[in-house]
Coordinates of C-alpha atoms and ligand atoms in Angstrom, one line a residue:
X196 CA 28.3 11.1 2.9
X197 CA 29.5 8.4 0.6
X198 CA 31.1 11.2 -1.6
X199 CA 33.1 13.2 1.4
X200 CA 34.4 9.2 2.9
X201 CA 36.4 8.4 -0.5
X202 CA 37.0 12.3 -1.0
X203 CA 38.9 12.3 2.8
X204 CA 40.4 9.0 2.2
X205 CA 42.1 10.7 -1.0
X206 CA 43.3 13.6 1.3
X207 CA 40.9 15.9 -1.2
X208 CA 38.8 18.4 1.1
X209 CA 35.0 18.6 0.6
X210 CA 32.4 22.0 0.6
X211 CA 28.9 20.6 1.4
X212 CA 25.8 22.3 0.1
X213 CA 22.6 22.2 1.9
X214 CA 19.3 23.5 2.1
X215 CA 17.5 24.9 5.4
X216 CA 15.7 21.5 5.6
X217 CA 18.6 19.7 5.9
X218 CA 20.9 22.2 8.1
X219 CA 21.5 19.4 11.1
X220 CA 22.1 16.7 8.1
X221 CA 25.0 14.2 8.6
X222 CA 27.0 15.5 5.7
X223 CA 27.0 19.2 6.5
X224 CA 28.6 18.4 9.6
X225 CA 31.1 15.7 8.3
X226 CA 32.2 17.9 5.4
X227 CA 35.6 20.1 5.9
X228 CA 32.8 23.2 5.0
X229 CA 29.3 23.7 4.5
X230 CA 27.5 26.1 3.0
X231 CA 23.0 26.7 2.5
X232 CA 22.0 26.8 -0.7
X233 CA 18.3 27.9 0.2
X234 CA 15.3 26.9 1.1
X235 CA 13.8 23.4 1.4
X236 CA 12.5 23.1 -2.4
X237 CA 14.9 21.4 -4.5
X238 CA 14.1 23.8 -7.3
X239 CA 14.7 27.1 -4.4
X240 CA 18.4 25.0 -3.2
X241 CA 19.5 21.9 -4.4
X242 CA 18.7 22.4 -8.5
X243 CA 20.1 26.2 -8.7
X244 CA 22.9 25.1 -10.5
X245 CA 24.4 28.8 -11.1
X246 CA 23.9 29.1 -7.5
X247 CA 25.8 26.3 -6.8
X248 CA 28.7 27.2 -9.5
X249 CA 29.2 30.6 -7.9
X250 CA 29.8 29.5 -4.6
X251 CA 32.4 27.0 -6.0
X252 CA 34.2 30.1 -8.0
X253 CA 34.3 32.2 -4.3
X254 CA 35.8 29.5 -2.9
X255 CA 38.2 27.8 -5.2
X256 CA 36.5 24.7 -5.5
X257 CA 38.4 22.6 -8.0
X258 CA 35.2 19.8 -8.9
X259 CA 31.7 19.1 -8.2
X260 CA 30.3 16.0 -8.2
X261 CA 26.6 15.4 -8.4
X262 CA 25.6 12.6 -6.6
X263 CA 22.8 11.0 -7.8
X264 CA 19.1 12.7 -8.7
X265 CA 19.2 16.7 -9.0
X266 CA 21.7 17.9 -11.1
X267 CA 23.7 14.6 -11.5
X268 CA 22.2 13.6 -15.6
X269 CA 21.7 17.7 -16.5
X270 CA 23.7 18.5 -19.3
X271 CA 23.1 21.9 -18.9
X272 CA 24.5 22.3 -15.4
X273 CA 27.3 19.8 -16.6
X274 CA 28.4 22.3 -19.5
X275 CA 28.5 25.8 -17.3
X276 CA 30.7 23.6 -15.1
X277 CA 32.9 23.3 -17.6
X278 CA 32.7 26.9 -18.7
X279 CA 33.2 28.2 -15.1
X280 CA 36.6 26.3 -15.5
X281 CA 35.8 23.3 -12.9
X282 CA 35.9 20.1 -13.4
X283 CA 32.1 18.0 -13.6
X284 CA 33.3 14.4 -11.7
X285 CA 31.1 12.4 -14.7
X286 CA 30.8 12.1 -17.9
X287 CA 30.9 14.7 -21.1
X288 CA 27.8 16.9 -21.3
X289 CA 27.3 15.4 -24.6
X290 CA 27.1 11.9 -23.3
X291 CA 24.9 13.2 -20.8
X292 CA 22.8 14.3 -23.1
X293 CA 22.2 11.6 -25.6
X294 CA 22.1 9.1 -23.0
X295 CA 19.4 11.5 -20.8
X296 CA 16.8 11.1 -23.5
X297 CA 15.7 7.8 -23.8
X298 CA 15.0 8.3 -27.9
X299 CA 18.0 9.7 -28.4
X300 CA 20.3 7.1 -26.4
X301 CA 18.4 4.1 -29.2
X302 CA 19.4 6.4 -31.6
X303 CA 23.0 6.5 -30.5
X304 CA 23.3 2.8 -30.2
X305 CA 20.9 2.1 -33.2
X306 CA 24.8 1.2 -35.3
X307 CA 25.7 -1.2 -32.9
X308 CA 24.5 -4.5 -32.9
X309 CA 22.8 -4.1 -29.7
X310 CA 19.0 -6.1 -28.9
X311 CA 16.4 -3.5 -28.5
X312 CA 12.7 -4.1 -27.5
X313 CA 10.1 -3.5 -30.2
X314 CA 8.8 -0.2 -30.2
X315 CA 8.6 2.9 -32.2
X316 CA 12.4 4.8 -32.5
X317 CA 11.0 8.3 -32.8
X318 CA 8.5 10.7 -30.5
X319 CA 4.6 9.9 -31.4
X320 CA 3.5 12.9 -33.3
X321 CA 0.5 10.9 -35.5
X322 CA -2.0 9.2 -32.8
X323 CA -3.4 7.4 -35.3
X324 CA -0.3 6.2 -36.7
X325 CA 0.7 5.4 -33.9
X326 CA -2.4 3.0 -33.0
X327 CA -1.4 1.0 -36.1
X328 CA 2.2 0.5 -35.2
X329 CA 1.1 -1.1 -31.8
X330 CA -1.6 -2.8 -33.7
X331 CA 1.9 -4.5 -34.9
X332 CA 4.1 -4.5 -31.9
X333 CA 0.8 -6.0 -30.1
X334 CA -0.5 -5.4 -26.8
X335 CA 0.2 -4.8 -23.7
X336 CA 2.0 -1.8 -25.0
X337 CA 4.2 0.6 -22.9
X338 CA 3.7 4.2 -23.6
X339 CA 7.2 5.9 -22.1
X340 CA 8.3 9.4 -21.6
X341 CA 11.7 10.3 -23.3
X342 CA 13.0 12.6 -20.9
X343 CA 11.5 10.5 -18.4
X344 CA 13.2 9.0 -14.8
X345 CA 12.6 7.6 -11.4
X346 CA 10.2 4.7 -12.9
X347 CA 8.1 8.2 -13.8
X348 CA 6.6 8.6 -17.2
X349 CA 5.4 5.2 -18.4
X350 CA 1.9 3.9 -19.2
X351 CA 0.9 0.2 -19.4
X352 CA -2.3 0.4 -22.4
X353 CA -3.8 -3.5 -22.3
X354 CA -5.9 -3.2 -25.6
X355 CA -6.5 -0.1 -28.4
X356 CA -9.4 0.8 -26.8
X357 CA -7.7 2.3 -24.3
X358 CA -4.8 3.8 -26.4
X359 CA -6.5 7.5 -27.1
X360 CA -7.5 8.3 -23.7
X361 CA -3.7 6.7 -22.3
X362 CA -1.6 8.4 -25.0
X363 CA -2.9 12.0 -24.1
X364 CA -2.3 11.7 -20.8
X365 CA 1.2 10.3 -21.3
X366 CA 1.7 13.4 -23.4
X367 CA 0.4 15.9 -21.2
X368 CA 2.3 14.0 -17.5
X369 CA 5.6 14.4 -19.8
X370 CA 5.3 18.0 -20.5
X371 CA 4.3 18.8 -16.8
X372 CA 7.1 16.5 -15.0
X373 CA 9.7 17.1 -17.4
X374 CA 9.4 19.7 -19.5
X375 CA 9.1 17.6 -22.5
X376 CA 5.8 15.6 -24.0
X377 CA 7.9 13.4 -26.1
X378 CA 6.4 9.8 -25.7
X379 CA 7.5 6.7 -27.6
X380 CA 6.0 3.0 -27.4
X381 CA 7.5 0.3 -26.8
X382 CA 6.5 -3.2 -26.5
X383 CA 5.5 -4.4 -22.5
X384 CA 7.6 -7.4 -21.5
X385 CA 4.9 -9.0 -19.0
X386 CA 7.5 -11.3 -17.1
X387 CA 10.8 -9.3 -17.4
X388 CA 13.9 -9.3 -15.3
X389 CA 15.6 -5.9 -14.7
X390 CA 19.2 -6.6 -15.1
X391 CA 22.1 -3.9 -15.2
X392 CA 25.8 -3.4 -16.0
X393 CA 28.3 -0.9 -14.5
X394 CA 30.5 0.3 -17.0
X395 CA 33.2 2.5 -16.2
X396 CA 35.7 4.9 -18.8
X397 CA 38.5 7.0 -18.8
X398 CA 39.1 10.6 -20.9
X399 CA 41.4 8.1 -22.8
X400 CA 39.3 5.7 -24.2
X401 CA 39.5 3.3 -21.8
X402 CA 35.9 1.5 -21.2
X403 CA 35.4 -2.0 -19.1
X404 CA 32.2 -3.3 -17.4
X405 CA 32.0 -4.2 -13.3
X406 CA 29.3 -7.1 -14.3
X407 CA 26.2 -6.4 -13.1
X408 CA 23.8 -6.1 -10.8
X409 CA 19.8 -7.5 -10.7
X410 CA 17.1 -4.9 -9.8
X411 CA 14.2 -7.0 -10.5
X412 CA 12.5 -5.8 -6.8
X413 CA 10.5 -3.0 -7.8
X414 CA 7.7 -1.3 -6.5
X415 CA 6.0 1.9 -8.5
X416 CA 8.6 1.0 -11.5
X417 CA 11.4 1.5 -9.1
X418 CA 14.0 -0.4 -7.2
X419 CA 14.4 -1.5 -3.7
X420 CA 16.1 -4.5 -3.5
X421 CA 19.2 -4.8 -5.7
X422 CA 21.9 -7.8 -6.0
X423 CA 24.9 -8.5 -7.6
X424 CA 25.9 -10.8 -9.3
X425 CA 22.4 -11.6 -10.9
X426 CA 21.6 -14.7 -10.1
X427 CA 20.0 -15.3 -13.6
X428 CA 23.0 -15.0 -16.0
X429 CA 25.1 -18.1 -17.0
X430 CA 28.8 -17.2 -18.0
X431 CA 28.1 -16.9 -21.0
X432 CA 25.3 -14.5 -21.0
X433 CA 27.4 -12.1 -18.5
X434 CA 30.3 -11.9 -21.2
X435 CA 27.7 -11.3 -24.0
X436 CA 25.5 -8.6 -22.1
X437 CA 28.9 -7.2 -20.7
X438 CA 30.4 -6.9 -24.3
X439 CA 26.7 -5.1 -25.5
X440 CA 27.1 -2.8 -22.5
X441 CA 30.7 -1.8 -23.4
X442 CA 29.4 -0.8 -26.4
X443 CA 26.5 1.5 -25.8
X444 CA 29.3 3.1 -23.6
X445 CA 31.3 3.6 -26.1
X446 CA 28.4 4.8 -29.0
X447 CA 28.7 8.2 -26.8
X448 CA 32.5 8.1 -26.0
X449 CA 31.7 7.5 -22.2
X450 CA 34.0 8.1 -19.5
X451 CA 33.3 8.4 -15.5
X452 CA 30.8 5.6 -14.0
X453 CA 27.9 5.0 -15.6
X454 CA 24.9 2.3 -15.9
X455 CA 23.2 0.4 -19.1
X456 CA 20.0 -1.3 -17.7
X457 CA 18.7 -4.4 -19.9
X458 CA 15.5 -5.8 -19.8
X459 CA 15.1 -9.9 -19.9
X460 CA 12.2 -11.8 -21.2
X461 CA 11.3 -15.4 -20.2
X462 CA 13.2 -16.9 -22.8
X463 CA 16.3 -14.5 -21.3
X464 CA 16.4 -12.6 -24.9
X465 CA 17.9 -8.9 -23.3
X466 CA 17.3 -5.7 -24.6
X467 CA 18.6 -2.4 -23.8
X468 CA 16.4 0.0 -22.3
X469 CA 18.2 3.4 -21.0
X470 CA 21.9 4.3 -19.7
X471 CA 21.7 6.5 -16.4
X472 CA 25.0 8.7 -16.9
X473 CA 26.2 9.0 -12.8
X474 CA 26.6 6.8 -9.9
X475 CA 23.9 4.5 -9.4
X476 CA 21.8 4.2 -6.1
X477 CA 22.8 0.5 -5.9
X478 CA 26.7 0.8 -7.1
X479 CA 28.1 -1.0 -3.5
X480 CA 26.9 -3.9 -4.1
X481 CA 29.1 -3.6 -7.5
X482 CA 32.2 -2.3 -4.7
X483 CA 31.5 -5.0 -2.7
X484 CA 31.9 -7.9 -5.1
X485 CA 34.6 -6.4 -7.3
X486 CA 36.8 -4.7 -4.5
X487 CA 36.6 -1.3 -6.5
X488 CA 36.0 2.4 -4.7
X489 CA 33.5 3.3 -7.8
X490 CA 33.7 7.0 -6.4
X491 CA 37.3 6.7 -6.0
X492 CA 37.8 5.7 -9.7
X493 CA 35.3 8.3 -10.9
X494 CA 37.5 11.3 -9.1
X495 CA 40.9 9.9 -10.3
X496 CA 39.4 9.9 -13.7
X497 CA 37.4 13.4 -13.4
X498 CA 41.6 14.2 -12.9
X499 CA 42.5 12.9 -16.2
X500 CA 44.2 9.9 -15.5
X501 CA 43.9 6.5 -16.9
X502 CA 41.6 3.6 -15.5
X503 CA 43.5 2.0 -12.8
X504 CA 42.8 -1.7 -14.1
X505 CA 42.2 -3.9 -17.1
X506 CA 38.7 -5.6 -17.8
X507 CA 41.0 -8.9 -17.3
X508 CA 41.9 -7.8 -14.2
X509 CA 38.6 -7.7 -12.6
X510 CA 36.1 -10.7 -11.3
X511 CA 33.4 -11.9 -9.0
X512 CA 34.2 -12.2 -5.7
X513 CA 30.9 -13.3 -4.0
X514 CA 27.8 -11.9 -3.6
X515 CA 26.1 -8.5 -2.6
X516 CA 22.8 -7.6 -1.1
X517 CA 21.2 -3.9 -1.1
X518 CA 18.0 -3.3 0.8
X519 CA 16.4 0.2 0.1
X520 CA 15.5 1.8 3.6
X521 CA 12.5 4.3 2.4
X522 CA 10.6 5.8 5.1
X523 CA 7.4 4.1 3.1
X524 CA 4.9 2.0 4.4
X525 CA 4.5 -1.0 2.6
X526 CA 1.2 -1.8 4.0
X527 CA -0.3 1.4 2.7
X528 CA 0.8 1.3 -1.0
X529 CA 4.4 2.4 0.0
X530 CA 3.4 5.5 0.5
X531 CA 6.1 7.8 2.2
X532 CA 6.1 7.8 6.1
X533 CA 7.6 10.8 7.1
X534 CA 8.6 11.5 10.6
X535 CA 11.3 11.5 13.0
X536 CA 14.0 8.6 13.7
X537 CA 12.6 8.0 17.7
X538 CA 15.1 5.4 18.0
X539 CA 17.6 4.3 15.5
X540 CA 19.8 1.6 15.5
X541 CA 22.1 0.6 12.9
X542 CA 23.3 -3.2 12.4
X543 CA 26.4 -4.3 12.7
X544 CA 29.2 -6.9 12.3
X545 CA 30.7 -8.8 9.9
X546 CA 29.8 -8.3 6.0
X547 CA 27.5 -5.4 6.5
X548 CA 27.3 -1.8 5.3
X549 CA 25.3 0.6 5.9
X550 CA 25.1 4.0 3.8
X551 CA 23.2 6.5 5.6
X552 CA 22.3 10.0 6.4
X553 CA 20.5 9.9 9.2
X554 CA 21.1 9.8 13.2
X555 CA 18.8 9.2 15.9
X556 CA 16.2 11.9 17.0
X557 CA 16.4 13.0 13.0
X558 CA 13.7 14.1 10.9
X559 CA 13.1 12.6 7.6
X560 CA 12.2 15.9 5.6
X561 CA 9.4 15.7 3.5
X562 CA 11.0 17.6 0.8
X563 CA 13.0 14.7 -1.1
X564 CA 13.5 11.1 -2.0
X565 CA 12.4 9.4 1.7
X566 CA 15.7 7.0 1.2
X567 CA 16.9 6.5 5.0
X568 CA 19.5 4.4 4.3
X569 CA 21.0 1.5 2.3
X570 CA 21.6 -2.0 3.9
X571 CA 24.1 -4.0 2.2
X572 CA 25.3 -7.6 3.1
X573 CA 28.3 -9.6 1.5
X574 CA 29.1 -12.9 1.6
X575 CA 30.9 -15.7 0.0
X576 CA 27.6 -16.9 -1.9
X577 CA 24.3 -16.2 -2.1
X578 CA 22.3 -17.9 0.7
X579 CA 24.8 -16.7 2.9
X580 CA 24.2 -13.3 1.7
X581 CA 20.6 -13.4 1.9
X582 CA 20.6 -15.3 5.5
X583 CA 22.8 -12.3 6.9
X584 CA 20.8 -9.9 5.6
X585 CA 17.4 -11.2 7.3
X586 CA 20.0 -11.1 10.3
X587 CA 21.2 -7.7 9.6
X588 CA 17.2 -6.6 9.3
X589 CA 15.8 -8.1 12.8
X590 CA 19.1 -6.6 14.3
X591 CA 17.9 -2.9 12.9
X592 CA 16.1 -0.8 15.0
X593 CA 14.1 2.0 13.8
X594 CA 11.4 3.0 15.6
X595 CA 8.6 6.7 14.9
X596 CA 7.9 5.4 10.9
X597 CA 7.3 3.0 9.0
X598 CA 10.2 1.6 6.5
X599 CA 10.8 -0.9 3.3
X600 CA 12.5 -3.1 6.0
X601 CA 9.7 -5.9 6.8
X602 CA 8.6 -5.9 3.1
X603 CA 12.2 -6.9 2.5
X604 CA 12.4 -9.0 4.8
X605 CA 9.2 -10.9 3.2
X606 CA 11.0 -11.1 0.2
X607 CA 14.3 -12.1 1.3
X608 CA 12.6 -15.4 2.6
X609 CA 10.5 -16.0 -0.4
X610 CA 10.9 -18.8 -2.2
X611 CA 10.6 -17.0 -5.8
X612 CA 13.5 -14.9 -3.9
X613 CA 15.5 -17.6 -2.9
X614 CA 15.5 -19.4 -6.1
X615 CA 16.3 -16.5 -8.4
X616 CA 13.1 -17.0 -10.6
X617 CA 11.1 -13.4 -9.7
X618 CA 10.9 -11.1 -12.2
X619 CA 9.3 -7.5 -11.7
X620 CA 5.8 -8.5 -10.9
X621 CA 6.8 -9.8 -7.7
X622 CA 5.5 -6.8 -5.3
X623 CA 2.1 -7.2 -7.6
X624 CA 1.9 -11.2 -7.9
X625 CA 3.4 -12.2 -4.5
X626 CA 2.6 -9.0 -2.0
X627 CA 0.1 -8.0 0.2
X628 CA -0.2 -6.0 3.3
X629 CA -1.5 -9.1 4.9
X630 CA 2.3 -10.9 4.2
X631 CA 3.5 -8.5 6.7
X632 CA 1.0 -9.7 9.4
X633 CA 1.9 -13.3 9.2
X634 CA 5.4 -12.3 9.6
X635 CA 5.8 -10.5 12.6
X636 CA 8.5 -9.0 14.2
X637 CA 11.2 -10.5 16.9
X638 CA 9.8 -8.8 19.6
X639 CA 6.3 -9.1 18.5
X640 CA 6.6 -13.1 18.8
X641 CA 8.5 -12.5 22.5
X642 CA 5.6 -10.5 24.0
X643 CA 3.1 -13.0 22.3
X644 CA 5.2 -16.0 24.0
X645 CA 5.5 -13.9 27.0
X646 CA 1.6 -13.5 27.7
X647 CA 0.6 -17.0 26.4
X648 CA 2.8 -18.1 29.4
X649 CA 0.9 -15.5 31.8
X650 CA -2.9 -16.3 30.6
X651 CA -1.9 -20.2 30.2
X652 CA -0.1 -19.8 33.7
X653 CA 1.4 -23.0 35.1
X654 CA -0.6 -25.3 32.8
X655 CA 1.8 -25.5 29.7
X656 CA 4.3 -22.8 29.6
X657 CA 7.1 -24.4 27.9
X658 CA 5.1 -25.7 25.2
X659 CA 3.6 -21.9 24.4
X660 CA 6.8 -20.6 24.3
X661 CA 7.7 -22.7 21.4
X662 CA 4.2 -22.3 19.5
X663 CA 4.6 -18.4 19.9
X664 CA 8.1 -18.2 18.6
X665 CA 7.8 -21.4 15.3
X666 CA 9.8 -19.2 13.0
X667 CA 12.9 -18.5 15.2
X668 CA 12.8 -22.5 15.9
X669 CA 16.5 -23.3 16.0
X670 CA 18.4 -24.8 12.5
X671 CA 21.4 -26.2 14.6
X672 CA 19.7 -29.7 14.3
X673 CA 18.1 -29.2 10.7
X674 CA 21.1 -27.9 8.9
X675 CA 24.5 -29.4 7.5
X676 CA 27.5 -27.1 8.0
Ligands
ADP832 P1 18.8 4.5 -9.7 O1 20.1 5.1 -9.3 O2 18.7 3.1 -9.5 O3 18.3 5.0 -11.0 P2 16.6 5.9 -8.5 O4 16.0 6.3 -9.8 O5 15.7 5.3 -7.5 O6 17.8 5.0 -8.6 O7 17.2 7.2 -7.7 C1 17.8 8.3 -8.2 C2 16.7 9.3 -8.3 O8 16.3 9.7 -7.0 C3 17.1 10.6 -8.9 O9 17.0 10.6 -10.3 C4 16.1 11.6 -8.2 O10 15.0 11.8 -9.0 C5 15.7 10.9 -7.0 N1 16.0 11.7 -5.8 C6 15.2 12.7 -5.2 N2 15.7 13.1 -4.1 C7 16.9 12.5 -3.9 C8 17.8 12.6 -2.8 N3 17.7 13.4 -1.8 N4 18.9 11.8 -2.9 C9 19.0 10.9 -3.9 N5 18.2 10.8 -4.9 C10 17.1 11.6 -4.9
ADP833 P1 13.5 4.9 -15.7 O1 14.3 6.0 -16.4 O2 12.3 5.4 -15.0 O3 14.4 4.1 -14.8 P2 13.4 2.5 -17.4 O4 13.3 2.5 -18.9 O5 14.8 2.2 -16.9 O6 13.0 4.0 -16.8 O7 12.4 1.5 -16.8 C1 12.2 1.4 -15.4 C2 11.5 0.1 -15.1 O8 10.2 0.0 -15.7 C3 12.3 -1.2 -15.5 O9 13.2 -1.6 -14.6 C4 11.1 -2.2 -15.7 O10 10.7 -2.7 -14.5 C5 10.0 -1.3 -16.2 N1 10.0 -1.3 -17.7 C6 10.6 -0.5 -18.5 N2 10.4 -0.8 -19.8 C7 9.6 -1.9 -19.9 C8 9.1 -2.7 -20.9 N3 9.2 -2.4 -22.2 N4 8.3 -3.8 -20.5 C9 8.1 -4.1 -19.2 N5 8.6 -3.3 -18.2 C10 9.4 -2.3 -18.5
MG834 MG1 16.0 3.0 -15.4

């Protein structure tokens, strides 16, 4: 959907491919064609890349682009593209590949004078060697597969004891998920800060940086709640970490959108830990602060021509919130919640976006990634964007599953949140189902209020009212404007 809105905006026509799981899907319909791929397994539809290459031939297609997850960081799929004489909207299959395993992107950037966390720069092939080096590094180590994605692959080993028993089953999860058992160590930042840059390049190299965004609200390794700008970077550290990410850009002649992802200690020392080569889940809240169509820019340069501004050109204007809508249940380990969309209700108004796929009465298949939705706020700071986002949340209505959305919402009115100091521990230091409990929902405290003043009866109902409802107590008094 995001794709086909910039493509029609362009006047370029779109060919949607689907699988049978997802025949009644939003962007089969909105597409100007749409054609099934296969059945519902990814590796039966949506990852049959010669499949997908052959319909594009019978139809003189002129470019794919990938999206994001399946085929969007295969090299492979990237190069036949090319050789079938379309055009790939991303980078160079050769970027793609350097930057897809995570040993070989160090080793591309390893000339540059880039910060990189401690760790071992080749795949483990010694165990016992191995042992000694993170004898060195010192523990916690982090055992993390190469080829690895998704928050996927990694290991935390707290002491050597451990290490043996950890380190063969890194190996052997590697070769089963991706093909690949290459595992390298690296050192395990306790209290880190995940903290990105959007870079973007042209076939004429061009290369600038969209600042960048904070993913520091994980759960299972992976984001859900995404910001930009970060609210931990002085000026001075966003030029410096800018400059670095230019650079591992171009140590693999980038061009198209891409992502470097830093990791930030306490002391806010950065290091680089992987560049995704594609569109990023979170890129609007990079559109929203910068004013630039990221999808937009990646087709125009896909067509050869040159970046359409200046790294001088661009700046911060405001702040973005993104709020992951995953059919998960944060109450039960965020475990996916699949089901159908009973009632579904989308916020509106000023400063939000939502990017979704889904209408009332759907069905959230079972077969991929259960991401709903994503709810972005913008505003001219960041309070206001957080405030309209708790707005934007109690205004959502999704009813038949459980979603990411009161977990959020917990967060969003945080204190850790609101004062920019969380790091990724948060969901394991500052979450529990019971958080969700002691913050009920809208209508949850309107019922309660409701039958306090039915059993109390005549005796007090004004005052239960106001006991039942404390946290929607009115700021008009309490606040300076
Ligand atoms: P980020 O863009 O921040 O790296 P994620 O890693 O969370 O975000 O999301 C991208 C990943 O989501 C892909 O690498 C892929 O593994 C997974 N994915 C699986 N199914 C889908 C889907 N239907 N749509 C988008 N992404 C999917
Ligand atoms: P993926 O390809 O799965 O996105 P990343 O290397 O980007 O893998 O790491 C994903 C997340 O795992 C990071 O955002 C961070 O929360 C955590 N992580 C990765 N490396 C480290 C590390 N060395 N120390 C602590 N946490 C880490
Ligand atoms: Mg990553």
């Amino acid at each position: 959907m995001r794709v086909i809105r910039t493509a029609k905006e362009m006047g370029i026509q779109t060919v949607a491919i689907f699988s049978e799981a997802d025949r009644n899907a939003l962007h089969v319909r909105y597409a100007d064609q749409a054609i099934c791929v296969g059945p519902p397994p990814s590796a039966q539809s949506y990852l049959l890349g010669g499949k997908i290459i052959e319909i594009c031939k019978d139809l003189n297609v002129d470019a794919i682009h990938p999206g994001y997850g399946f085929l969007s960081e295969n090299a492979d799929f990237c190069r036949k593209v090319h050789d079938a004489g379309l055009i790939f909207i991303g980078p160079s299959p050769e970027a793609i590949e350097v930057m897809g395993s995570k040993l070989a992107a160090k080793a591309a950037v390893s000339h540059y004078d880039i910060p990189m966390v401690p760790g071992t720069d080749e795949a483990i092939t010694d165990i016992e060697a191995a042992k000694d080096i993170s004898l060195t590094i010192g523990y916690p180590i982090l055992i993390k597969a190469s080829a690895g994605g998704g928050g996927k692959g990694m290991r935390i080993v707290q002491n050597p004891e451990e290490f043996e028993e950890q380190m063969e089953r890194a190996i052997s999860e590697a070769e089963s998920s991706f093909g690949d058992g290459s595992v390298f160590i690296e050192k395990f930042i306790t209290s880190p800060k995940h903290i990105e840059f959007q870079v973007i390049g042209d076939q004429h190299g061009n290369i600038v940086h969209l600042f960048d965004r904070e993913c520091s609200i994980q759960r299972r390794h992976q984001k859900v709640i995404e910001e930009a700008p970060s609210p931990t970077l002085t000026q001075e550290l966003r030029e410096k970490m800018g400059k670095a990410a230019v650079m591992v850009a171009k140590a693999c002649n980038y061009y198209g959108a891409g992502t470097v992802e830093f990791i930030m200690d306490e002391n806010r020392d950065f290091f680089f830990l992987e560049m995704n080569t594609r569109l990023q889940v979170e890129h609007p809240v990079t559109e929203e602060i910068t004013g630039v169509d990221l999808v937009k820019e990646q087709i125009r340069i896909a067509e050869g021509k040159a970046l359409s501004f200046k790294q001088e050109d661009l700046s911060i204007n405001g702040h973005s919130i993104e709020c992951r809508v995953y059919a998960e249940d944060p109450a039960n380990n965020f475990l996916p919640d699949i089901g159908r969309l009973e009632t579904y209700v989308r916020p509106q108004g000023t400063g939000i976006r939502v990017d979704d796929g889904f209408e009332e009465g759907m069905d959230i298949p079972i077969y991929y990634d259960p991401m709903i939705a994503k709810l972005v706020t913008k505003a001219d700071n960041r309070q206001a964007a957080i405030d309209r986002m708790v707005r934007a949340i109690d205004e959502y209505k999704i009813i038949g599953l459980e979603t990411t959305m009161p977990f959020c919402k917990y967060v969003l009115q945080h204190e850790l949140f609101i004062d920019g100091t969380f790091d990724t521990n948060f969901v394991a230091n500052h979450f529990t189902p019971d958080n969700l409990k002691s913050n009920p929902s809208k209508e949850m405290e309107q019922i309660a209020a409701l039958l306090a003043v039915k059993v109390v009866g005549s005796q007090k109902p004004a005052q239960s009212t106001t006991a039942a409802s404390q946290s929607n107590i009115s700021k008009w008094k309490s606040r300076r404007f």
